[in-house]
JSON list of C-alpha atoms in Angstrom, two decimals:
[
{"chain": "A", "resi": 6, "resn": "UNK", "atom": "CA", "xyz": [-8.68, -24.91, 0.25]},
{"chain": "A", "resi": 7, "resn": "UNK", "atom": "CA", "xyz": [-7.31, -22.86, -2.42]},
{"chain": "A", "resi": 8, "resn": "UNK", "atom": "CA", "xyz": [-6.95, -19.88, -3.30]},
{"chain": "A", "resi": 9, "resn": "UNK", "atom": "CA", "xyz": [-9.14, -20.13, -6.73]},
{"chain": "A", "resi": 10, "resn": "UNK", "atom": "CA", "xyz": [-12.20, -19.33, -4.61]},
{"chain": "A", "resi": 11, "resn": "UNK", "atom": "CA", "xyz": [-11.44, -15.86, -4.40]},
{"chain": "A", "resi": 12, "resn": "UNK", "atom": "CA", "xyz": [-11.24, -12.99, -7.11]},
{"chain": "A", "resi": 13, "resn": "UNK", "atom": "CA", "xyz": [-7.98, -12.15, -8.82]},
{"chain": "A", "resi": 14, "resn": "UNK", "atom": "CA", "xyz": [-6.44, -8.84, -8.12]},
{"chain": "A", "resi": 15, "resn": "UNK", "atom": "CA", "xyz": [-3.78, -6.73, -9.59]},
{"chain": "A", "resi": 16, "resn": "UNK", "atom": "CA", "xyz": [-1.15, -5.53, -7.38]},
{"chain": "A", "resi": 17, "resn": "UNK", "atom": "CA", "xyz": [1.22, -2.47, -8.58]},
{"chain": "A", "resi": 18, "resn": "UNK", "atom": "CA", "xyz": [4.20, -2.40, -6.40]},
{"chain": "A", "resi": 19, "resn": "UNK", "atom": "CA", "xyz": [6.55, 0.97, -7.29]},
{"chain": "A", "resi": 20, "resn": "UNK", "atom": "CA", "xyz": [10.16, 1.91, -5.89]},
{"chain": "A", "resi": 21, "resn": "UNK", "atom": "CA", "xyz": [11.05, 5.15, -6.07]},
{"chain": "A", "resi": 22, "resn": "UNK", "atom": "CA", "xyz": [14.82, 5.50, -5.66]},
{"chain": "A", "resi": 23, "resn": "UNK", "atom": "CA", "xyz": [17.43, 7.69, -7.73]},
{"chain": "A", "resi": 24, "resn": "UNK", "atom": "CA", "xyz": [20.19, 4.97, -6.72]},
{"chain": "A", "resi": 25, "resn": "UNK", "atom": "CA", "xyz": [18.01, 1.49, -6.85]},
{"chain": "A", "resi": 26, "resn": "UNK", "atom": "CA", "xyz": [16.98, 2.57, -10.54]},
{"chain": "A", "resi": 27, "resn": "UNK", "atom": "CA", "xyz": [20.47, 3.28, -11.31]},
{"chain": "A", "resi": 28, "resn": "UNK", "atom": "CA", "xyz": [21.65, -0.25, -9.97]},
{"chain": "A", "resi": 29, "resn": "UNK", "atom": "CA", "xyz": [24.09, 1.41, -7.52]},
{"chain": "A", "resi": 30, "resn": "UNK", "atom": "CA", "xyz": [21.67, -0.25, -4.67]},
{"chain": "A", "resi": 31, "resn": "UNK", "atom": "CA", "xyz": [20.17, -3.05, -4.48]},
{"chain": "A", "resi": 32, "resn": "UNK", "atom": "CA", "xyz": [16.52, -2.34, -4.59]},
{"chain": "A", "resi": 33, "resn": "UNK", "atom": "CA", "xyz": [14.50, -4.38, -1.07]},
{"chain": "A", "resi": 34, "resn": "UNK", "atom": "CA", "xyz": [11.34, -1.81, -1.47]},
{"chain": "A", "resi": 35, "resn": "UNK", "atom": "CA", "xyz": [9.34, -3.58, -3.99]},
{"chain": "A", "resi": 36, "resn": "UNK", "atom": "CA", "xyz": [10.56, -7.55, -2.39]},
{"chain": "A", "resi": 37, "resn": "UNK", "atom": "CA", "xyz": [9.35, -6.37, 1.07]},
{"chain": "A", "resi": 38, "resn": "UNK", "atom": "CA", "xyz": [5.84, -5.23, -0.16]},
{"chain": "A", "resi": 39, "resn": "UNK", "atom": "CA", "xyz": [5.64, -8.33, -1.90]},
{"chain": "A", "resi": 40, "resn": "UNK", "atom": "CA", "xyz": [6.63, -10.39, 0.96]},
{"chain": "A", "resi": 41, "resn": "UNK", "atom": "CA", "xyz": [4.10, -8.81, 3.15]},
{"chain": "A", "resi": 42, "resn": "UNK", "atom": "CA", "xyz": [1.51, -8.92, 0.68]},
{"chain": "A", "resi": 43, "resn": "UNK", "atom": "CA", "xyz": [1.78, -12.47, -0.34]},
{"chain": "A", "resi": 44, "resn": "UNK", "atom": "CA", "xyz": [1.53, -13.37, 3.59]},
{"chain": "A", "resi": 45, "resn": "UNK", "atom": "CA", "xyz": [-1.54, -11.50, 3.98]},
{"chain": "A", "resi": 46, "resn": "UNK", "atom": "CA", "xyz": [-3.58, -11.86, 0.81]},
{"chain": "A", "resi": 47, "resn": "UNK", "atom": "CA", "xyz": [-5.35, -14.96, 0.24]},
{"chain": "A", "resi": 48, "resn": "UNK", "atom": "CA", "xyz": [-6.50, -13.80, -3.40]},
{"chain": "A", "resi": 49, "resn": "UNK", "atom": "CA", "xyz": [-4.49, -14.99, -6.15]},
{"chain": "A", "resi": 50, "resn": "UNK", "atom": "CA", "xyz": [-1.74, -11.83, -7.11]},
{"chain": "A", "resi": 51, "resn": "UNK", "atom": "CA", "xyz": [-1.14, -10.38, -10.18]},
{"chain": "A", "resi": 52, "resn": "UNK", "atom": "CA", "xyz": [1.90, -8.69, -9.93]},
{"chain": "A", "resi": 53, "resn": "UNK", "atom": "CA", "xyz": [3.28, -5.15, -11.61]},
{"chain": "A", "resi": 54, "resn": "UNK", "atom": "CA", "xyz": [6.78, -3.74, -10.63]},
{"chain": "A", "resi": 55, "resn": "UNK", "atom": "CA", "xyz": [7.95, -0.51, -11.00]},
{"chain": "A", "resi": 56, "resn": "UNK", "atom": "CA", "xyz": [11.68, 0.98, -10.38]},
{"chain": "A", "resi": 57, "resn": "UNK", "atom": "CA", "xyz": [11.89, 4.07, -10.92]},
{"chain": "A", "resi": 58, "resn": "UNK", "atom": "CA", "xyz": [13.88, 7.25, -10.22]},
{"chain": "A", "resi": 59, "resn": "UNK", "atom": "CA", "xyz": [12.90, 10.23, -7.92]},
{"chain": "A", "resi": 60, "resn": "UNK", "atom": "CA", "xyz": [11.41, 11.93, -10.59]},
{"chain": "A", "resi": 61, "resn": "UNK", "atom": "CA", "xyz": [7.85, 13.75, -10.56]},
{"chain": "A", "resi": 62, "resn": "UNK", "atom": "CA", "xyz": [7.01, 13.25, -14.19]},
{"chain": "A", "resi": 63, "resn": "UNK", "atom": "CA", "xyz": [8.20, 9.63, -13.92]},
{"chain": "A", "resi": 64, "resn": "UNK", "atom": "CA", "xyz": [6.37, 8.79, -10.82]},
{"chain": "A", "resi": 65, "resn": "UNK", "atom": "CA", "xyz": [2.78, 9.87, -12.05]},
{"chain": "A", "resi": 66, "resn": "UNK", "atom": "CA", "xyz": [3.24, 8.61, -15.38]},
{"chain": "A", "resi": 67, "resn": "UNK", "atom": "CA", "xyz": [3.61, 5.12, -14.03]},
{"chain": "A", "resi": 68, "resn": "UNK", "atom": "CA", "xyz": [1.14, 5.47, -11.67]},
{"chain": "A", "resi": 69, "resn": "UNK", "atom": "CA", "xyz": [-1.48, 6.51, -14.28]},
{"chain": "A", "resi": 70, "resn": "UNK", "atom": "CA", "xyz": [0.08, 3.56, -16.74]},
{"chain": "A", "resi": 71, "resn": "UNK", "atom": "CA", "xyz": [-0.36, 1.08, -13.20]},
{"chain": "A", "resi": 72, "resn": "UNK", "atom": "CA", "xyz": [-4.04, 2.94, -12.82]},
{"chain": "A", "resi": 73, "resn": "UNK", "atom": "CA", "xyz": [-5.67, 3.19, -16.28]},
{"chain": "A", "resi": 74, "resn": "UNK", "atom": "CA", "xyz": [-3.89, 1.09, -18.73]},
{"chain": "A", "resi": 75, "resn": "UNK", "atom": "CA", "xyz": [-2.82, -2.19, -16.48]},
{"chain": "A", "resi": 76, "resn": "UNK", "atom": "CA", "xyz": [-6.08, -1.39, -14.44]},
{"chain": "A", "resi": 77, "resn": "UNK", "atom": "CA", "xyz": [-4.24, -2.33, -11.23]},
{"chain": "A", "resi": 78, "resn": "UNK", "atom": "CA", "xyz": [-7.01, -2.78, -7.76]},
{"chain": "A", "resi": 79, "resn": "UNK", "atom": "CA", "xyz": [-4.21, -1.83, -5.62]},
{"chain": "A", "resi": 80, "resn": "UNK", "atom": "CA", "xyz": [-0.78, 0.72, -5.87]},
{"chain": "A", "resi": 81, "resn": "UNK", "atom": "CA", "xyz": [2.09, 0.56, -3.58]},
{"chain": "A", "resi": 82, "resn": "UNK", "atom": "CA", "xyz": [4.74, 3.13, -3.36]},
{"chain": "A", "resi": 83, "resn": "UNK", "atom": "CA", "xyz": [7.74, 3.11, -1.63]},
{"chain": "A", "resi": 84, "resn": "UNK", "atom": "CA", "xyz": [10.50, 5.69, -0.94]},
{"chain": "A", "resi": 85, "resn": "UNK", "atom": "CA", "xyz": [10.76, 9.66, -1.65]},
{"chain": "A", "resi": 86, "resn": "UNK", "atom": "CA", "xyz": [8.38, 10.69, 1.09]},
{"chain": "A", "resi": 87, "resn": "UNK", "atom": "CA", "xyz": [10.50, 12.82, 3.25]},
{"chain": "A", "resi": 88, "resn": "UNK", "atom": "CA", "xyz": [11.62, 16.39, 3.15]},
{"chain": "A", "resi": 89, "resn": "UNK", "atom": "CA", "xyz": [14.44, 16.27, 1.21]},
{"chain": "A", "resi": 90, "resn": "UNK", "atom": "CA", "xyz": [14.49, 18.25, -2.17]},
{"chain": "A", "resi": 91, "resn": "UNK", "atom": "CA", "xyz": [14.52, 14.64, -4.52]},
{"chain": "A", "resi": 92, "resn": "UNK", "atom": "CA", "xyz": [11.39, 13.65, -2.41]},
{"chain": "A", "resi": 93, "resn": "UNK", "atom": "CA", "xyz": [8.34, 14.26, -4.59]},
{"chain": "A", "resi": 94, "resn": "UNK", "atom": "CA", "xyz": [6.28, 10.94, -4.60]},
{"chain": "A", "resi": 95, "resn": "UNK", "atom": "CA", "xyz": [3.29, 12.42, -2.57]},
{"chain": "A", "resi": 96, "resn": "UNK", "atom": "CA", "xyz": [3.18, 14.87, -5.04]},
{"chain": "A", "resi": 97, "resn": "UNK", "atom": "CA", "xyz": [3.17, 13.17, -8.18]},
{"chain": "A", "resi": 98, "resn": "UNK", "atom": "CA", "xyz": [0.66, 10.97, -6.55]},
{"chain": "A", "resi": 99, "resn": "UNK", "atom": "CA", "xyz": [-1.78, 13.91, -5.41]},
{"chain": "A", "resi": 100, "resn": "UNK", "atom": "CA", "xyz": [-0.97, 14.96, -9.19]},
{"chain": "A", "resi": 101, "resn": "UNK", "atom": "CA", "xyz": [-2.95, 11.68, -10.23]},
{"chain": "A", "resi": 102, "resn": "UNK", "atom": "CA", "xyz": [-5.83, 11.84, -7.61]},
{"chain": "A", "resi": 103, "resn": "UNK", "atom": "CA", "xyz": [-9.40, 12.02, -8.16]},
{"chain": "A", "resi": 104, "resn": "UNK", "atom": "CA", "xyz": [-9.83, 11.77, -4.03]},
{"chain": "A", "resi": 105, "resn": "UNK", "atom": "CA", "xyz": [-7.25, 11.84, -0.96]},
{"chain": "A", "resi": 106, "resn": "UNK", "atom": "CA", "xyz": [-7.50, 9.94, 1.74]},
{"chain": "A", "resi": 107, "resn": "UNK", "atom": "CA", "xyz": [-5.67, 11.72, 4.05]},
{"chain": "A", "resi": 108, "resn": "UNK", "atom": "CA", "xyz": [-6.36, 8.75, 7.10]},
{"chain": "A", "resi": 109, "resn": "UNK", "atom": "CA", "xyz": [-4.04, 6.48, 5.71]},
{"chain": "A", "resi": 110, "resn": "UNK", "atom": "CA", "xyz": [-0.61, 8.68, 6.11]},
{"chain": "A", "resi": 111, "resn": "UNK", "atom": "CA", "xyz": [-2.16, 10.13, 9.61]},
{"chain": "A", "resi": 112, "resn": "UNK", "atom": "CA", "xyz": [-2.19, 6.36, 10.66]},
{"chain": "A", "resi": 113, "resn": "UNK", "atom": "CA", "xyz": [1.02, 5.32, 9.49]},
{"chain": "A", "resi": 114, "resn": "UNK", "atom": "CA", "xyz": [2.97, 8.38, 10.59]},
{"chain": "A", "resi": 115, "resn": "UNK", "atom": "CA", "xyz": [0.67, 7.10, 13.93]},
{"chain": "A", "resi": 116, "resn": "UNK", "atom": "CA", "xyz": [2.50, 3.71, 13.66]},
{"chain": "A", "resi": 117, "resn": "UNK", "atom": "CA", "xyz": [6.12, 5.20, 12.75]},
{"chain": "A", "resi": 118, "resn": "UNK", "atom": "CA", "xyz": [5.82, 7.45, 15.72]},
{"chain": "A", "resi": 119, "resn": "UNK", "atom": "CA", "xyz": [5.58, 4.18, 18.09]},
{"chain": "A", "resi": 120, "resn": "UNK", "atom": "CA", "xyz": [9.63, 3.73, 16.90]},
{"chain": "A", "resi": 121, "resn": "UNK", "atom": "CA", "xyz": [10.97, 7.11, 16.02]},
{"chain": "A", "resi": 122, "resn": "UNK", "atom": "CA", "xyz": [10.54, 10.93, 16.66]},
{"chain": "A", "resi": 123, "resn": "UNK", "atom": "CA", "xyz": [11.42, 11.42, 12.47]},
{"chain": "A", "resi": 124, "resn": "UNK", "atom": "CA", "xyz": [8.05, 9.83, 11.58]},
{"chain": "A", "resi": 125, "resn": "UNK", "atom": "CA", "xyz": [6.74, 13.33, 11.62]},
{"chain": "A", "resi": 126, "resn": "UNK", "atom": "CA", "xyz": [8.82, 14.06, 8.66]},
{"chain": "A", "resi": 127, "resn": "UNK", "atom": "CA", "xyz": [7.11, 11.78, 6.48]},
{"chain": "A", "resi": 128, "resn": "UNK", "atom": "CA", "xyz": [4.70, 12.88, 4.25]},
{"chain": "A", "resi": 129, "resn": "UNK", "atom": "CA", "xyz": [2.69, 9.49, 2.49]},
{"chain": "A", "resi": 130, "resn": "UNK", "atom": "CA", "xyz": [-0.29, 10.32, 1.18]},
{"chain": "A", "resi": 131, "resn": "UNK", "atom": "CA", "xyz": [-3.22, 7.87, 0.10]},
{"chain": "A", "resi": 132, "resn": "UNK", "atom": "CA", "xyz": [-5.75, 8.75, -2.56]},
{"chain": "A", "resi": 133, "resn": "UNK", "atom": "CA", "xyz": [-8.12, 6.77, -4.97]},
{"chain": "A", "resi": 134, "resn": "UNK", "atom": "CA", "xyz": [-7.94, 7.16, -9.01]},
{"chain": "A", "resi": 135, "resn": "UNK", "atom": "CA", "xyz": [-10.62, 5.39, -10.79]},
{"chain": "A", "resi": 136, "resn": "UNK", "atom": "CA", "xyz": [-11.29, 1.96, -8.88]},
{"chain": "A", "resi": 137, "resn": "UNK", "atom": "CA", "xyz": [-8.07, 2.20, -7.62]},
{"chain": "A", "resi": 138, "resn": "UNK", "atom": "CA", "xyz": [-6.35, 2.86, -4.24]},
{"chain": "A", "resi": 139, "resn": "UNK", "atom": "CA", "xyz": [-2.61, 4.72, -4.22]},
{"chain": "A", "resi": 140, "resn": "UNK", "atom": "CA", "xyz": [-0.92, 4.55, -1.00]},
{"chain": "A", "resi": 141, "resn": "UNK", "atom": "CA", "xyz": [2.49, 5.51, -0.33]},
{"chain": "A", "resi": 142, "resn": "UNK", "atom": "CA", "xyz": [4.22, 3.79, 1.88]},
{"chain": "A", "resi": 143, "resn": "UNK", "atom": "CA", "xyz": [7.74, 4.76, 3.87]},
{"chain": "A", "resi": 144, "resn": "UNK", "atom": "CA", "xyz": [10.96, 2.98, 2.76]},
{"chain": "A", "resi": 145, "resn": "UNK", "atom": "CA", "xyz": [12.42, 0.77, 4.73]},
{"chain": "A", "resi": 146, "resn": "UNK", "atom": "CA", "xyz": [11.05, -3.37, 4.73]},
{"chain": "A", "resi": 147, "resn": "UNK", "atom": "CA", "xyz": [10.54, -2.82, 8.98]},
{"chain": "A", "resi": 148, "resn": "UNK", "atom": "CA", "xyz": [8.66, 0.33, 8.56]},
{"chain": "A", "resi": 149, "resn": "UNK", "atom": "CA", "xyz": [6.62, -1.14, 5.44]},
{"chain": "A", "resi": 150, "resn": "UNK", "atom": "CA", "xyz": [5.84, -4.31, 7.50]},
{"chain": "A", "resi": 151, "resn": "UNK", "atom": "CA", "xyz": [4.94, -2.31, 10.92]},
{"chain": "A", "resi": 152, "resn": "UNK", "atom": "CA", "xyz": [2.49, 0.41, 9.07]},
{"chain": "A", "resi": 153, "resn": "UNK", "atom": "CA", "xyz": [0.75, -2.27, 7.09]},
{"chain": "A", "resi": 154, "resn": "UNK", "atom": "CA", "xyz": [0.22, -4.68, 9.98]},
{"chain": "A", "resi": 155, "resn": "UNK", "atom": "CA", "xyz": [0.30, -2.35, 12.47]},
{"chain": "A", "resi": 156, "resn": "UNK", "atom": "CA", "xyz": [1.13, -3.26, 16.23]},
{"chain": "A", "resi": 157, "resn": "UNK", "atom": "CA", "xyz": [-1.06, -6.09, 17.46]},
{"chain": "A", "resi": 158, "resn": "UNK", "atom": "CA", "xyz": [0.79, -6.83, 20.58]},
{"chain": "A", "resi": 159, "resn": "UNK", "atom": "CA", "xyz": [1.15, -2.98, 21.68]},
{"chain": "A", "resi": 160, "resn": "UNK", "atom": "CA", "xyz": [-1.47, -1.71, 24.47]},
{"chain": "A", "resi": 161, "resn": "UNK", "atom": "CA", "xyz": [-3.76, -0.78, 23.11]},
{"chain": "A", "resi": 162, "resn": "UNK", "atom": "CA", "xyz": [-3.53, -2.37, 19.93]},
{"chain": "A", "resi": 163, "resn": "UNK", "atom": "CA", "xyz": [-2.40, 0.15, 16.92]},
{"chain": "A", "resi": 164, "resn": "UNK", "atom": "CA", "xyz": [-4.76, -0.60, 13.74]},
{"chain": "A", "resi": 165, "resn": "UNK", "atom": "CA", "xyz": [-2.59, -1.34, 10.49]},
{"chain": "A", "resi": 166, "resn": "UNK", "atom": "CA", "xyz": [-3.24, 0.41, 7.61]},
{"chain": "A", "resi": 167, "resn": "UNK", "atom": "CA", "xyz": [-4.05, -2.44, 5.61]},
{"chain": "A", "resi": 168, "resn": "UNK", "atom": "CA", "xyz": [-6.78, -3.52, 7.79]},
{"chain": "A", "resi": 169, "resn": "UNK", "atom": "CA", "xyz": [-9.02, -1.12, 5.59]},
{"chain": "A", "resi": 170, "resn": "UNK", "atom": "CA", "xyz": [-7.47, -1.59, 1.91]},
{"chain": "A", "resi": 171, "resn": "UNK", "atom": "CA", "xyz": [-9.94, -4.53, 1.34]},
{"chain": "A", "resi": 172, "resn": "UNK", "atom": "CA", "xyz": [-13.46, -2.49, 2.24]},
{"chain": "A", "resi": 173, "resn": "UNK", "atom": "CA", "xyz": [-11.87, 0.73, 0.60]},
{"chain": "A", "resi": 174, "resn": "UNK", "atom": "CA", "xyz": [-11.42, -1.19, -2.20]},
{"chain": "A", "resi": 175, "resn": "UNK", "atom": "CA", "xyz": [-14.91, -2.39, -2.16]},
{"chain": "A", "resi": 176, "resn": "UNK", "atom": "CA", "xyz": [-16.40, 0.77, -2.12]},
{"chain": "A", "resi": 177, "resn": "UNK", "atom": "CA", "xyz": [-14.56, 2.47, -5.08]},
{"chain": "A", "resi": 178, "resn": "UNK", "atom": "CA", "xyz": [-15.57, -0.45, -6.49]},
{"chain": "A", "resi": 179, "resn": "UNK", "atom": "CA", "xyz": [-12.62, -3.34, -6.56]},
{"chain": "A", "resi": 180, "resn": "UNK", "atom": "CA", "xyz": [-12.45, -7.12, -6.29]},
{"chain": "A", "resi": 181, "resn": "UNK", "atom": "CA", "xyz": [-13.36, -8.29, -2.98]},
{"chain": "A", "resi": 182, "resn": "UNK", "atom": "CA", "xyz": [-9.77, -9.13, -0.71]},
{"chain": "A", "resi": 183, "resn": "UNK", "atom": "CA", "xyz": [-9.33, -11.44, 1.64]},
{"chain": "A", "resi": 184, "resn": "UNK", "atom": "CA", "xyz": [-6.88, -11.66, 3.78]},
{"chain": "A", "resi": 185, "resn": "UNK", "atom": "CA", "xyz": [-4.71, -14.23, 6.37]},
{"chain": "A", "resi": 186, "resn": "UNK", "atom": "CA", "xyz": [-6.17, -13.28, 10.02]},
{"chain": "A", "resi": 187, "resn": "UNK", "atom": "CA", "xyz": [-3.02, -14.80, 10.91]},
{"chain": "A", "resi": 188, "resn": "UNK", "atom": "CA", "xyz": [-1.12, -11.43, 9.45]},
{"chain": "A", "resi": 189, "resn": "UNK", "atom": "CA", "xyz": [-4.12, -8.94, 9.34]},
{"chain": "A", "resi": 190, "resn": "UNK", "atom": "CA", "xyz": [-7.48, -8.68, 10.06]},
{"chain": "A", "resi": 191, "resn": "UNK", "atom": "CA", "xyz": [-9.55, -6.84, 7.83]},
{"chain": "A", "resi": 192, "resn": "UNK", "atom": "CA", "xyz": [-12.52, -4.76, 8.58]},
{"chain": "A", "resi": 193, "resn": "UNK", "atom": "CA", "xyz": [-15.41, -5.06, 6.96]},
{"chain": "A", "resi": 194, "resn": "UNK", "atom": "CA", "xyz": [-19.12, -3.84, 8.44]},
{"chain": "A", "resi": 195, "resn": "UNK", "atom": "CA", "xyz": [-20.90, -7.03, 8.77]},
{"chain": "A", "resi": 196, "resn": "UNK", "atom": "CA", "xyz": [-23.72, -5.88, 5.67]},
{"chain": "A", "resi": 197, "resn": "UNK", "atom": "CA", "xyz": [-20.19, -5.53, 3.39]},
{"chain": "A", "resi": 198, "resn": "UNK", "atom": "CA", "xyz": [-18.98, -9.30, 4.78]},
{"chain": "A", "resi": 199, "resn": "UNK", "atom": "CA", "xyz": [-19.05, -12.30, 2.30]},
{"chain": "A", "resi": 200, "resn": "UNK", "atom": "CA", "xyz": [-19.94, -15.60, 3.88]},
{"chain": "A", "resi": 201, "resn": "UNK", "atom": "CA", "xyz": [-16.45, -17.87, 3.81]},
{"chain": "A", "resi": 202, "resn": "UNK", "atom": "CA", "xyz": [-16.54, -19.73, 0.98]}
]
């Protein structure tokens, strides 16, 4: 079956990094959330990349361009989430919010803890603009992959994030996602569920 049964959505996908968006580093932030995203969304993907530098005033303006001019469903940030003085992308994406969702960076710093002690000195935030949900994410591909999956195989299970992007999404009032079980199961309640097509 394709995928042409489902609704397209529009994926923003920003790297923050002062030495990516210089080209003195090869940038893998925005290919790993692509990778992941393309495994585990069965909706066809338009795609917007962003590389930018850690810079406040840079970081919200292209998430308000991703939000309100390219009318993205979904933003992904990677990179400047720690303590360091150059980190500032939870604030410039607070700076955009019309809601927080604080869950989403308890979870993943939830996740990150399951591998290192340091996850406590993240600081991702999640919040909605418009129909659209912001979530930073941590830098490196592993820790990208393992907070948006999650850890199936751990006892008890962990919950991804991403398991709730597609009903969020629903409820500020985005296309309806579907994803690959296979990679991640999203939750729905069952009066939100579509039948399969």
């Amino acid at each position: 079956m394709g995928n042409d049964t489902f609704d397209p959505v529009r994926i923003g996908v920003v790297s923050v990094s002062d030495r990516a968006s210089a080209g003195t580093y090869e940038d893998k932030g925005i290919p790993a959330l692509k990778e992941w995203l393309g495994r585990a969304v069965r909706n066809p993907i338009t795609w917007e990349a962003r590389l930018i530098p850690d810079e406040h005033d840079a970081i919200a303006a292209a998430l308000r361009e991703l939000v309100d001019e390219l009318h993205c469903d979904l933003v992904l940030t990677t990179g400047g989430t720690g303590p360091a003085p150059r980190d500032v992308t939870p604030e410039a994406t607070l700076a955009v919010a019309d809601k927080v969702m604080p869950g989403f960076g308890e979870q993943m710093r939830q996740i990150s803890l399951h591998f290192v002690a340091t996850a406590i000195l993240s600081r991702q935030v999640a919040v909605v603009r418009g129909k659209t949900l912001v979530i930073n994410l941590p830098g490196q591909p592993k820790s990208i992959a393992e907070t948006l999956e999650g850890l199936p195989q751990h006892q008890p299970p962990v919950h991804g994030i991403f398991a709730a992007v597609p009903y969020c999404i629903d409820l500020v009032g985005g296309p309806y996602i579907e994803c690959d079980e296979a990679v991640c199961k999203a939750f729905r309640p069952k009066s939100a569920q579509r039948p399969k097509p």
